[in-house]
Coordinates of C-alpha atoms and ligand atoms in Angstrom, one line a residue:
X1 CA 102.5 -4.2 183.0
X2 CA 102.4 -8.0 183.4
X3 CA 99.9 -10.2 181.7
X4 CA 97.2 -11.0 184.2
X5 CA 94.9 -13.4 182.4
X6 CA 95.3 -17.1 183.3
X7 CA 93.3 -20.2 182.6
X8 CA 91.3 -21.5 185.6
X9 CA 92.2 -24.9 186.9
X10 CA 89.7 -27.6 186.0
X11 CA 88.6 -27.9 189.6
X12 CA 87.5 -24.3 189.8
X13 CA 86.0 -24.3 186.3
X14 CA 84.0 -27.4 187.3
X15 CA 82.8 -25.8 190.5
X16 CA 81.6 -22.8 188.6
X17 CA 79.8 -25.0 186.1
X18 CA 78.4 -27.1 188.9
X19 CA 76.6 -24.0 190.1
X20 CA 74.5 -24.1 187.0
X21 CA 73.7 -27.8 186.8
X22 CA 73.4 -28.6 190.5
X23 CA 71.4 -26.1 192.5
X24 CA 70.0 -28.4 195.2
X25 CA 69.9 -32.0 196.1
X26 CA 67.0 -32.6 193.7
X27 CA 69.1 -31.6 190.7
X28 CA 71.7 -34.2 191.6
X29 CA 69.0 -36.8 192.0
X30 CA 67.6 -35.9 188.6
X31 CA 71.0 -36.3 186.9
X32 CA 71.8 -39.6 188.6
X33 CA 68.3 -41.0 187.8
X34 CA 68.6 -40.0 184.2
X35 CA 72.0 -41.6 183.9
X36 CA 70.6 -44.8 185.3
X37 CA 67.7 -44.7 182.8
X38 CA 70.1 -44.0 179.9
X39 CA 72.2 -47.0 181.1
X40 CA 69.2 -49.3 180.3
X41 CA 68.5 -50.2 183.9
X42 CA 65.3 -52.1 184.8
X43 CA 65.5 -51.4 188.5
X44 CA 66.6 -48.2 190.1
X45 CA 66.9 -47.6 193.9
X46 CA 67.2 -44.2 195.5
X47 CA 68.3 -43.7 199.1
X48 CA 68.4 -40.3 200.7
X49 CA 69.3 -39.0 204.1
X50 CA 68.5 -35.6 205.5
X51 CA 66.7 -34.5 202.4
X52 CA 69.8 -35.4 200.4
X53 CA 72.0 -33.0 202.2
X54 CA 74.1 -35.7 203.8
X55 CA 73.5 -38.6 201.4
X56 CA 72.0 -39.4 198.0
X57 CA 72.5 -42.8 196.6
X58 CA 71.3 -44.1 193.3
X59 CA 71.8 -47.8 192.6
X60 CA 71.0 -49.3 189.2
X61 CA 71.3 -52.6 187.4
X62 CA 72.2 -50.9 184.1
X63 CA 75.1 -51.5 181.7
X64 CA 77.8 -50.4 184.1
X65 CA 81.2 -49.0 183.1
X66 CA 84.6 -50.3 182.2
X67 CA 87.5 -49.3 184.4
X68 CA 88.6 -46.6 182.0
X69 CA 85.1 -45.2 181.6
X70 CA 84.6 -45.2 185.3
X71 CA 87.5 -42.8 185.6
X72 CA 86.6 -40.8 182.6
X73 CA 83.0 -40.2 183.4
X74 CA 83.9 -37.5 185.9
X75 CA 85.7 -35.4 183.3
X76 CA 83.9 -32.4 181.9
X77 CA 82.4 -33.0 178.4
X78 CA 82.9 -36.8 178.9
X79 CA 79.9 -38.6 177.4
X80 CA 79.1 -41.8 175.7
X81 CA 75.9 -40.4 174.3
X82 CA 77.0 -38.3 171.3
X83 CA 80.0 -38.4 169.1
X84 CA 79.4 -35.9 166.3
X85 CA 77.5 -32.6 166.0
X86 CA 74.9 -34.4 163.9
X87 CA 74.0 -36.6 166.8
X88 CA 72.7 -33.5 168.5
X89 CA 69.7 -33.7 166.2
X90 CA 68.6 -37.3 167.0
X91 CA 69.0 -37.4 170.7
X92 CA 67.1 -40.3 172.4
X93 CA 69.0 -40.3 175.7
X94 CA 68.3 -38.0 178.7
X95 CA 71.9 -36.8 178.9
X96 CA 74.3 -35.8 176.2
X97 CA 76.3 -32.8 177.6
X98 CA 78.7 -34.8 179.8
X99 CA 78.6 -32.3 182.5
X100 CA 76.5 -33.8 185.3
X101 CA 79.0 -36.1 187.0
X102 CA 81.9 -33.6 186.7
X103 CA 79.6 -31.0 188.4
X104 CA 78.5 -33.3 191.1
X105 CA 82.0 -34.5 191.8
X106 CA 83.2 -30.8 192.1
X107 CA 80.9 -30.0 194.9
X108 CA 80.4 -33.2 196.9
X109 CA 82.2 -36.4 198.1
X110 CA 81.3 -39.1 195.6
X111 CA 81.8 -42.8 195.9
X112 CA 81.0 -44.8 192.8
X113 CA 81.0 -48.5 192.3
X114 CA 80.4 -50.0 188.8
X115 CA 80.6 -53.2 186.9
X116 CA 79.6 -54.4 183.5
X117 CA 77.9 -57.7 183.3
X118 CA 80.7 -59.2 181.2
X119 CA 83.4 -58.2 183.7
X120 CA 84.1 -60.3 186.7
X121 CA 85.4 -57.5 188.8
X122 CA 84.1 -53.9 189.2
X123 CA 85.7 -50.5 189.9
X124 CA 85.4 -48.3 192.8
X125 CA 86.3 -44.6 192.7
X126 CA 86.3 -42.0 195.4
X127 CA 86.4 -38.4 194.3
X128 CA 86.0 -35.3 196.6
X129 CA 85.7 -31.7 195.4
X130 CA 86.9 -32.8 191.9
X131 CA 90.0 -34.5 193.4
X132 CA 90.5 -38.2 192.8
X133 CA 91.1 -39.8 196.2
X134 CA 91.1 -43.5 195.5
X135 CA 90.5 -46.0 192.8
X136 CA 90.3 -49.8 193.4
X137 CA 89.0 -53.0 192.0
X138 CA 86.0 -54.2 193.9
X139 CA 83.3 -56.8 194.0
X140 CA 80.0 -55.2 193.2
X141 CA 76.7 -56.3 191.5
X142 CA 76.4 -55.6 187.8
X143 CA 75.3 -52.0 187.3
X144 CA 76.3 -48.7 189.0
X145 CA 76.0 -47.2 192.4
X146 CA 76.6 -43.6 193.1
X147 CA 76.8 -42.3 196.6
X148 CA 76.9 -38.5 196.8
X149 CA 77.7 -37.3 200.3
X150 CA 77.7 -33.9 201.9
X151 CA 76.6 -31.9 198.9
X152 CA 78.2 -28.4 198.8
X153 CA 80.7 -29.4 201.6
X154 CA 83.2 -27.1 199.9
X155 CA 80.8 -24.3 199.0
X156 CA 79.4 -23.3 202.4
X157 CA 77.5 -20.4 200.9
X158 CA 75.5 -22.7 198.7
X159 CA 74.9 -25.2 201.5
X160 CA 73.5 -22.4 203.7
X161 CA 71.3 -21.4 200.9
X162 CA 69.4 -24.7 200.9
X163 CA 65.9 -24.8 202.2
X164 CA 64.5 -26.8 205.1
X165 CA 64.6 -30.6 204.9
X166 CA 60.9 -30.9 204.1
X167 CA 61.2 -28.4 201.3
X168 CA 64.3 -30.0 199.8
X169 CA 62.7 -33.4 200.2
X170 CA 59.6 -32.2 198.2
X171 CA 61.9 -31.1 195.4
X172 CA 63.6 -34.5 195.4
X173 CA 60.2 -36.3 195.3
X174 CA 59.1 -34.1 192.4
X175 CA 62.1 -35.0 190.3
X176 CA 61.8 -38.6 191.3
X177 CA 58.1 -38.7 190.3
X178 CA 58.8 -37.1 186.9
X179 CA 61.4 -39.7 186.0
X180 CA 59.3 -42.6 187.5
X181 CA 56.2 -41.5 185.5
X182 CA 58.2 -41.2 182.3
X183 CA 59.4 -44.8 182.6
X184 CA 56.7 -47.0 183.9
X185 CA 58.5 -50.1 182.7
X186 CA 61.4 -49.5 185.1
X187 CA 61.0 -50.5 188.8
X188 CA 61.9 -47.6 191.1
X189 CA 62.1 -47.3 194.9
X190 CA 62.9 -44.4 197.2
X191 CA 63.9 -44.5 200.8
X192 CA 64.2 -41.4 203.0
X193 CA 65.9 -41.6 206.4
X194 CA 65.2 -45.3 206.5
X195 CA 61.5 -45.0 205.5
X196 CA 60.3 -46.5 202.3
X197 CA 58.5 -43.7 200.5
X198 CA 58.0 -45.3 197.1
X199 CA 58.3 -48.9 195.9
X200 CA 57.1 -48.9 192.3
X201 CA 57.1 -52.2 190.4
X202 CA 57.4 -52.3 186.6
X203 CA 54.1 -51.9 184.9
X204 CA 52.0 -49.8 182.5
X205 CA 51.4 -46.0 182.8
X206 CA 48.0 -46.4 184.6
X207 CA 49.6 -48.6 187.3
X208 CA 52.5 -46.2 187.6
X209 CA 50.3 -43.2 188.1
X210 CA 48.4 -45.1 190.8
X211 CA 51.7 -46.1 192.4
X212 CA 52.9 -42.5 192.5
X213 CA 49.6 -40.7 193.4
X214 CA 47.5 -43.4 195.1
X215 CA 45.1 -46.2 194.1
X216 CA 42.2 -43.8 194.0
X217 CA 43.6 -42.4 190.8
X218 CA 42.3 -45.4 188.9
X219 CA 38.8 -43.9 188.7
X220 CA 40.1 -40.4 187.9
X221 CA 41.9 -41.2 184.7
X222 CA 40.6 -40.9 181.2
X223 CA 42.7 -42.3 178.4
X224 CA 44.0 -40.2 175.6
X225 CA 45.3 -41.6 172.3
X226 CA 46.1 -40.4 168.9
X227 CA 48.6 -41.1 166.1
X228 CA 49.3 -38.5 163.4
X229 CA 52.1 -38.0 161.0
X230 CA 53.7 -35.4 163.2
X231 CA 53.3 -36.9 166.7
X232 CA 52.0 -39.9 168.6
X233 CA 50.1 -38.8 171.6
X234 CA 49.0 -41.0 174.5
X235 CA 48.5 -40.9 178.2
X236 CA 45.7 -39.8 180.6
X237 CA 43.8 -36.8 181.6
X238 CA 42.3 -36.3 185.0
X239 CA 38.5 -36.1 185.1
X240 CA 37.5 -32.5 185.6
X241 CA 35.7 -33.2 188.8
X242 CA 39.1 -34.2 190.4
X243 CA 40.9 -31.1 189.1
X244 CA 43.1 -29.5 191.7
X245 CA 43.8 -26.0 192.7
X246 CA 47.5 -26.3 192.1
X247 CA 49.3 -27.0 188.9
X248 CA 50.9 -30.1 190.5
X249 CA 49.5 -32.7 188.2
X250 CA 50.4 -31.4 184.8
X251 CA 52.8 -33.7 183.1
X252 CA 54.0 -33.4 179.5
X253 CA 56.6 -35.8 178.4
X254 CA 58.3 -35.5 175.0
X255 CA 60.1 -38.7 174.0
X256 CA 59.9 -39.6 177.7
X257 CA 61.5 -36.4 178.9
X258 CA 59.5 -34.2 181.3
X259 CA 58.9 -30.8 179.9
X260 CA 57.0 -27.6 180.8
X261 CA 55.2 -25.8 178.0
X262 CA 52.8 -23.0 178.6
X263 CA 51.5 -23.1 175.0
X264 CA 50.7 -26.9 175.0
X265 CA 49.3 -26.6 178.5
X266 CA 46.9 -24.0 177.1
X267 CA 45.9 -26.6 174.5
X268 CA 44.7 -29.0 177.2
X269 CA 43.0 -26.2 179.1
X270 CA 41.2 -25.1 175.9
X271 CA 39.9 -28.6 175.5
X272 CA 38.5 -28.7 179.0
X273 CA 36.9 -25.3 178.5
X274 CA 34.2 -24.7 180.9
X275 CA 34.3 -28.2 182.4
X276 CA 36.9 -27.1 184.9
X277 CA 35.7 -25.8 188.3
X278 CA 36.7 -22.2 189.0
X279 CA 40.4 -21.7 190.0
X280 CA 41.2 -25.3 189.2
X281 CA 43.8 -26.6 186.8
X282 CA 43.4 -29.5 184.4
X283 CA 45.4 -32.6 185.4
X284 CA 47.1 -34.6 182.8
X285 CA 49.9 -37.1 182.0
X286 CA 50.5 -36.8 178.3
X287 CA 53.2 -38.4 176.3
X288 CA 54.3 -37.0 173.0
X289 CA 56.4 -39.1 170.7
X290 CA 58.1 -37.1 168.0
X291 CA 61.0 -37.5 165.6
X292 CA 64.0 -36.0 167.6
X293 CA 65.0 -34.0 164.6
X294 CA 61.8 -31.9 164.9
X295 CA 62.7 -30.7 168.4
X296 CA 65.5 -28.7 169.9
X297 CA 66.5 -29.9 173.3
X298 CA 69.8 -28.2 173.3
X299 CA 68.7 -26.1 176.1
X300 CA 70.0 -25.2 179.6
X301 CA 70.6 -28.4 181.6
X302 CA 68.2 -27.4 184.4
X303 CA 65.5 -26.0 182.2
X304 CA 62.6 -28.1 181.2
X305 CA 61.5 -26.3 178.0
X306 CA 62.1 -27.5 174.5
X307 CA 61.4 -26.1 171.1
X308 CA 59.2 -27.8 168.4
X309 CA 59.4 -26.9 164.8
X310 CA 55.6 -27.1 164.3
X311 CA 54.1 -26.0 167.6
X312 CA 50.8 -25.0 166.1
X313 CA 49.9 -28.3 164.6
X314 CA 50.9 -30.0 167.9
X315 CA 48.6 -27.6 169.7
X316 CA 45.7 -28.5 167.5
X317 CA 46.3 -32.2 167.8
X318 CA 46.4 -32.1 171.6
X319 CA 43.4 -29.9 171.9
X320 CA 41.3 -32.1 169.6
X321 CA 42.4 -35.4 171.1
X322 CA 41.8 -34.3 174.7
X323 CA 38.4 -32.9 173.7
X324 CA 37.5 -36.2 172.0
X325 CA 38.5 -38.2 175.1
X326 CA 36.4 -36.0 177.3
X327 CA 33.4 -36.5 174.9
X328 CA 34.0 -40.2 174.4
X329 CA 34.0 -40.9 178.1
X330 CA 30.9 -38.8 178.4
X331 CA 32.1 -36.3 180.9
X332 CA 29.0 -34.2 180.5
X333 CA 29.4 -30.5 180.6
X334 CA 26.4 -30.2 182.8
X335 CA 28.3 -31.3 185.9
X336 CA 27.6 -28.9 188.7
X337 CA 31.0 -27.9 190.2
X338 CA 29.8 -25.0 192.2
X339 CA 28.2 -27.3 194.6
X340 CA 30.8 -29.2 196.7
X341 CA 28.4 -31.3 198.7
X342 CA 31.4 -32.9 200.5
X343 CA 32.2 -29.6 202.1
X344 CA 28.8 -28.3 202.9
X345 CA 28.4 -28.5 206.6
X346 CA 25.1 -30.0 207.5
X347 CA 22.7 -27.7 209.2
X348 CA 22.9 -30.0 212.2
X349 CA 26.6 -29.3 212.5
X350 CA 26.1 -25.6 211.9
X351 CA 24.0 -25.4 215.0
X352 CA 26.8 -27.0 217.0
X353 CA 29.4 -24.3 216.2
X354 CA 31.1 -23.8 219.5
X355 CA 30.7 -20.3 220.7
X356 CA 33.2 -18.9 223.2
X357 CA 31.9 -15.4 223.6
X358 CA 34.2 -12.6 224.6
X359 CA 31.2 -10.4 225.1
X360 CA 28.4 -11.8 227.2
X361 CA 25.1 -12.1 225.5
X362 CA 21.8 -12.5 227.4
X363 CA 20.8 -16.0 226.2
X364 CA 17.2 -15.5 226.9
X365 CA 17.0 -12.4 224.9
X366 CA 15.4 -12.7 221.5
X367 CA 16.1 -9.5 219.7
X368 CA 13.4 -10.2 217.2
X369 CA 10.6 -10.1 219.7
X370 CA 10.9 -6.7 221.0
X371 CA 7.8 -5.7 222.9
X372 CA 6.2 -2.3 222.4
X373 CA 7.0 -1.7 226.0
X374 CA 10.7 -2.2 225.5
X375 CA 10.7 -0.3 222.3
X376 CA 9.5 2.8 224.1
X377 CA 12.2 2.5 226.6
X378 CA 15.0 2.2 224.2
X379 CA 16.8 5.5 223.9
X380 CA 17.8 6.9 220.6
X381 CA 20.5 5.1 218.8
X382 CA 23.3 7.6 219.2
X383 CA 23.4 8.0 222.9
X384 CA 23.8 4.5 224.4
X385 CA 26.0 3.3 221.6
X386 CA 28.4 6.2 222.4
X387 CA 28.2 5.6 226.1
X388 CA 28.9 1.9 225.8
X389 CA 31.3 2.0 222.9
X390 CA 34.5 1.7 225.0
X391 CA 35.9 -1.7 224.1
X392 CA 34.4 -1.8 220.7
X393 CA 35.9 1.4 219.7
X394 CA 39.3 0.3 220.8
X395 CA 38.8 -2.9 218.7
X396 CA 37.9 -0.9 215.7
X397 CA 40.3 1.9 215.8
X398 CA 41.2 2.8 212.3
X399 CA 37.8 1.7 211.1
X400 CA 36.1 4.8 212.4
X401 CA 35.2 6.1 209.1
X402 CA 34.1 2.8 207.8
X403 CA 30.6 3.0 206.5
X404 CA 29.8 -0.2 208.4
X405 CA 31.1 1.2 211.6
X406 CA 27.6 1.5 213.1
X407 CA 26.9 -2.2 212.9
X408 CA 29.4 -3.0 215.6
X409 CA 27.8 -0.4 217.8
X410 CA 24.5 -2.0 217.2
X411 CA 25.8 -5.4 218.2
X412 CA 27.8 -3.9 221.0
X413 CA 24.6 -2.9 222.7
X414 CA 23.6 -6.6 223.1
X415 CA 26.3 -6.7 225.7
X416 CA 23.8 -5.2 228.1
X417 CA 20.9 -7.1 226.7
X418 CA 19.7 -3.8 225.5
X419 CA 19.4 -4.4 221.8
X420 CA 19.9 -1.5 219.7
X421 CA 20.9 -4.0 217.1
X422 CA 17.5 -5.6 217.1
X423 CA 15.8 -2.3 217.3
X424 CA 17.6 -1.1 214.3
X425 CA 17.8 -4.4 212.3
X426 CA 14.2 -5.1 211.7
X427 CA 14.5 -7.9 209.2
X428 CA 17.0 -10.5 208.3
X429 CA 16.9 -12.7 205.2
X430 CA 19.1 -14.9 203.1
X431 CA 19.7 -14.1 199.5
X432 CA 20.3 -17.0 197.1
X433 CA 21.7 -19.0 200.1
X434 CA 24.8 -16.9 199.8
X435 CA 24.3 -13.5 201.3
X436 CA 22.6 -12.3 204.5
X437 CA 20.7 -9.1 204.1
X438 CA 20.1 -7.3 207.4
X439 CA 17.7 -4.4 207.0
X440 CA 17.7 -1.4 209.3
X441 CA 15.7 1.8 209.3
X442 CA 17.9 3.6 206.9
X443 CA 19.4 0.9 204.7
X444 CA 20.7 -2.6 204.8
X445 CA 23.9 -4.6 205.4
X446 CA 24.9 -7.4 203.1
X447 CA 27.0 -10.1 204.7
X448 CA 28.9 -12.7 202.6
X449 CA 28.0 -15.8 204.6
X450 CA 30.9 -17.9 203.4
X451 CA 33.5 -15.2 204.0
X452 CA 32.0 -14.5 207.4
X453 CA 32.2 -18.1 208.4
X454 CA 35.8 -18.4 207.0
X455 CA 36.8 -15.4 209.2
X456 CA 35.2 -17.0 212.3
X457 CA 36.9 -20.3 211.8
X458 CA 40.2 -18.7 210.9
X459 CA 40.4 -16.8 214.1
X460 CA 39.2 -19.8 216.1
X461 CA 42.0 -21.9 214.5
X462 CA 44.7 -19.2 215.1
X463 CA 43.7 -19.1 218.7
X464 CA 43.7 -22.9 219.0
X465 CA 47.1 -23.1 217.4
X466 CA 48.5 -20.5 219.7
X467 CA 47.1 -21.9 222.8
X468 CA 47.0 -25.6 221.6
X469 CA 43.6 -25.6 223.2
X470 CA 41.0 -26.8 220.7
X471 CA 39.0 -29.8 221.8
X472 CA 38.0 -32.5 219.5
X473 CA 35.1 -34.8 219.5
X474 CA 36.4 -38.4 219.8
X475 CA 35.1 -40.6 217.0
X476 CA 33.6 -43.9 218.1
X477 CA 34.6 -45.4 214.7
X478 CA 38.0 -43.9 213.8
X479 CA 38.5 -43.7 210.1
X480 CA 41.8 -44.4 208.3
X481 CA 42.9 -43.0 205.0
X482 CA 45.7 -43.6 202.6
X483 CA 47.6 -40.8 201.0
X484 CA 50.2 -40.6 198.2
X485 CA 53.7 -40.6 199.6
X486 CA 54.4 -36.9 199.0
X487 CA 51.1 -35.9 200.5
X488 CA 51.7 -38.2 203.4
X489 CA 55.0 -36.4 204.0
X490 CA 53.2 -33.0 204.1
X491 CA 50.5 -34.4 206.3
X492 CA 53.2 -35.8 208.6
X493 CA 54.7 -32.3 208.9
X494 CA 51.3 -30.9 209.7
X495 CA 50.2 -33.4 212.4
X496 CA 51.1 -31.4 215.5
X497 CA 49.3 -28.3 214.2
X498 CA 46.3 -30.3 213.1
X499 CA 46.0 -31.7 216.6
X500 CA 46.1 -28.2 218.0
X501 CA 43.2 -27.3 215.8
X502 CA 41.1 -30.3 217.1
X503 CA 41.9 -32.8 214.3
X504 CA 43.1 -35.8 216.3
X505 CA 45.0 -37.6 213.7
X506 CA 47.9 -40.0 213.9
X507 CA 50.2 -42.0 211.6
X508 CA 49.1 -45.6 211.1
X509 CA 51.6 -47.4 209.0
X510 CA 52.9 -46.5 205.6
X511 CA 51.2 -43.4 204.1
X512 CA 48.1 -44.2 206.2
X513 CA 46.6 -42.0 208.8
X514 CA 43.9 -42.6 211.3
X515 CA 41.5 -39.9 212.4
X516 CA 40.4 -40.4 216.0
X517 CA 38.6 -37.1 216.6
X518 CA 37.5 -34.0 214.8
X519 CA 36.6 -30.4 215.7
X520 CA 32.9 -30.2 216.6
X521 CA 32.0 -28.0 213.6
X522 CA 33.2 -30.7 211.1
X523 CA 31.2 -33.5 209.6
X524 CA 33.0 -36.8 209.8
X525 CA 32.0 -37.8 206.3
X526 CA 34.0 -34.9 204.9
X527 CA 37.3 -35.6 206.5
X528 CA 39.1 -37.3 203.6
X529 CA 38.4 -34.7 201.1
X530 CA 39.1 -32.0 203.7
X531 CA 42.5 -33.5 204.4
X532 CA 43.3 -33.8 200.7
X533 CA 42.3 -30.2 200.1
X534 CA 44.2 -29.1 203.1
X535 CA 47.4 -30.6 201.8
X536 CA 46.6 -29.2 198.4
X537 CA 46.1 -25.7 199.7
X538 CA 49.1 -25.9 201.9
X539 CA 51.2 -26.6 198.8
X540 CA 49.5 -23.8 197.1
X541 CA 50.2 -21.3 199.8
X542 CA 53.7 -22.6 200.3
X543 CA 54.5 -21.4 196.8
X544 CA 52.4 -18.3 196.8
X545 CA 53.6 -16.4 199.7
X546 CA 55.8 -17.0 202.7
X547 CA 53.3 -16.0 205.4
X548 CA 53.4 -17.3 208.8
X549 CA 53.0 -21.1 208.8
X550 CA 50.3 -21.0 211.4
X551 CA 48.3 -18.5 209.6
X552 CA 48.6 -20.5 206.4
X553 CA 47.3 -23.6 208.1
X554 CA 44.6 -21.8 210.0
X555 CA 43.4 -20.2 206.8
X556 CA 43.5 -23.5 204.7
X557 CA 41.5 -25.2 207.4
X558 CA 39.0 -22.4 207.6
X559 CA 38.7 -22.3 203.8
X560 CA 38.0 -26.0 203.6
X561 CA 35.7 -26.3 206.5
X562 CA 33.7 -23.1 206.3
X563 CA 30.1 -23.1 205.4
X564 CA 29.8 -22.7 201.7
X565 CA 27.7 -20.4 199.6
X566 CA 24.6 -22.3 198.7
X567 CA 23.8 -23.5 202.2
X568 CA 20.4 -22.5 203.4
X569 CA 20.4 -21.1 207.0
X570 CA 17.7 -20.8 209.5
X571 CA 17.1 -17.4 211.2
X572 CA 18.7 -18.8 214.4
X573 CA 21.8 -19.9 212.5
X574 CA 22.0 -16.5 210.8
X575 CA 21.9 -14.7 214.1
X576 CA 24.6 -17.0 215.5
X577 CA 26.8 -16.4 212.5
X578 CA 26.4 -12.6 212.9
X579 CA 27.2 -12.8 216.6
X580 CA 30.3 -14.9 216.0
X581 CA 31.4 -12.7 213.2
X582 CA 31.4 -9.6 215.3
X583 CA 33.4 -11.3 218.0
X584 CA 36.3 -11.7 215.6
X585 CA 39.1 -9.1 215.4
X586 CA 38.1 -7.9 212.0
X587 CA 34.5 -8.8 210.9
X588 CA 34.7 -6.5 207.9
X589 CA 37.5 -7.9 205.8
X590 CA 38.7 -11.4 205.0
X591 CA 42.3 -12.4 205.4
X592 CA 42.9 -11.7 201.7
X593 CA 41.3 -8.2 202.1
X594 CA 38.0 -8.9 200.5
X595 CA 34.9 -7.3 202.1
X596 CA 32.7 -9.5 204.3
X597 CA 30.2 -6.9 205.2
X598 CA 28.9 -4.2 202.9
X599 CA 26.6 -1.4 204.0
X600 CA 24.1 0.2 201.6
X601 CA 22.7 3.2 203.4
X602 CA 19.8 5.4 202.4
X603 CA 22.1 8.0 201.1
X604 CA 23.7 5.4 198.8
X605 CA 20.2 4.4 197.6
X606 CA 19.2 7.9 197.0
X607 CA 22.3 8.5 195.0
X608 CA 21.4 5.6 192.8
X609 CA 18.1 7.3 192.0
X610 CA 19.8 10.6 191.4
X611 CA 18.0 12.1 194.3
Ligands
LIG1 P1 75.9 -37.4 180.1 O1 74.8 -38.1 180.8 O2 75.4 -36.1 179.6 O3 76.6 -38.2 179.1 P2 77.1 -37.4 182.7 O4 78.2 -36.6 183.3 O5 75.8 -37.5 183.3 O6 77.0 -37.0 181.2 O7 77.7 -38.9 182.5 C1 78.9 -39.1 181.8 C2 79.0 -40.6 181.3 O8 79.1 -41.5 182.3 C3 77.7 -41.0 180.5 O9 77.7 -40.6 179.2 C4 77.8 -42.5 180.7 O10 78.5 -43.1 179.7 C5 78.5 -42.7 182.0 N1 77.5 -43.0 183.1 C6 77.0 -42.1 184.0 N2 76.2 -42.7 184.8 C7 76.1 -44.0 184.5 C8 75.4 -45.2 185.0 N3 74.5 -45.1 186.0 N4 75.6 -46.3 184.3 C9 76.4 -46.4 183.3 N5 77.1 -45.4 182.8 C10 77.0 -44.2 183.4
LIG2 MG1 73.9 -37.5 182.5

């Protein structure tokens, strides 16, 4: 038999290797940015078009390359950053593998212009799918400019695998933010499809965080600083009251390289202890300076983990230092996080919940003032409920054996103004401003008021999104709000749907939005935090499950706007809530499957007493 093994040509080998290094536009941006940082640049510009799919350009004012280096930099294992194996243990640069440019050039059309300060004339190179197309001398500013066009043009399978433009843009912004945060002394800008998303001037870390996340971060940051023999630690933690529900704001940098480390993350969380609100993550921007020989960064190029030789000590230092900062800046552990006053709908608003009944209710009828006369006339529970059950039964098919089945029948009877419900339910009360207890002759129902209102708003929102029908109350004094560029991008995406849900909001200049009208059930003073949380939740769900976009949004909005546990309700409000709840398609379970209504019948009570 003939020999069949052959060496792959470089172009194919590079294309295979590229698959590991460059997975999406954001990976190319990361590599180009890191090269610019390594080149000692003080100003780095990024221009992207169509989420980087058609163009990614990174322009720096760094050291530039000679004509020979310009050609060589596209070869695999071509690097200026290490020379010997020993160098691997004292790496101070971002790159060292010499694979990034070879990989990018293998799967895109690249145009590079570069000039060293000392040279009069620069070099331009065009390379497509690892093939050199052109090389010329050219006039160009000192520094280097890479234009990467049509990523994966020669690997259609990968190109098709890319996510939507907003999703890919978010990945790019994430990489950009990491590099920008790690190097606050370098000026960065980013333009997407002609819009300036970031323009960050050189400054200190606090200014950089504000530049990236918004000026309101100034009041949120608490400084952290410590110097030990093993590491130097500095940076900021986010005050616990501003903690978010997503892991988004957790940044560890080791020698100015972004890393992820579950163990060290735990150290910060341990320092925060019970200061964090439920389901929230500590926010931090922490920089660890360490002798490069004590870490191993010789890891997969796209991974963000590194190994420390003395992880336990570093854990202790981080925990103790963060704890000290929290104490020093007197962030008292007594803060009450359960109460989110900003999200409590005022009682006034609660009364205004628009009610579009599917089932007619006699408005004059007060179920709680049943005269003796009437009582006498009310037939036994079973018979009218069965007679009138028609529609309700259809609605609740499948729930027949549900222990709470009878409540719908009770409410159903209100349809005719004949209130079995009221006859049966003889007392309603609120427990700890969280639950509604509705007593009936042989037991009681417990309704989770927050879950109930969430269900009501969720369905209202879904309906509004589908019919684009929600009305909003125009605000006499429109409010404008500024958002961080990435959040502004998400908000921009959400605008049409928000409008459908009655949030009349429009873009108003860079990263600024103006709210002209809100749904009637919202309080205008809560709009800013509501929008922030909406964006936050949207990010959260986007990563958690790929449910229908409208559902996601309707749910986020409902979660943020719903009446919270801890709100005292009047009897009238309670009744309204129960009525609205039982007009929804599933009053018994929340979207995530948690019970809204629980029935404790006499039999259950007896069982508890071993009767
Ligand atoms: P690595 O960064 O691991 O060395 P790359 O493939 O990313 O590998 O880059 C190869 C080489 O090209 C670098 O070592 C550097 O010498 C040179 N280079 C790349 N980008 C730039 C730039 N923006 N400015 C100056 N030199 C650059
Ligand atoms: Mg590199």
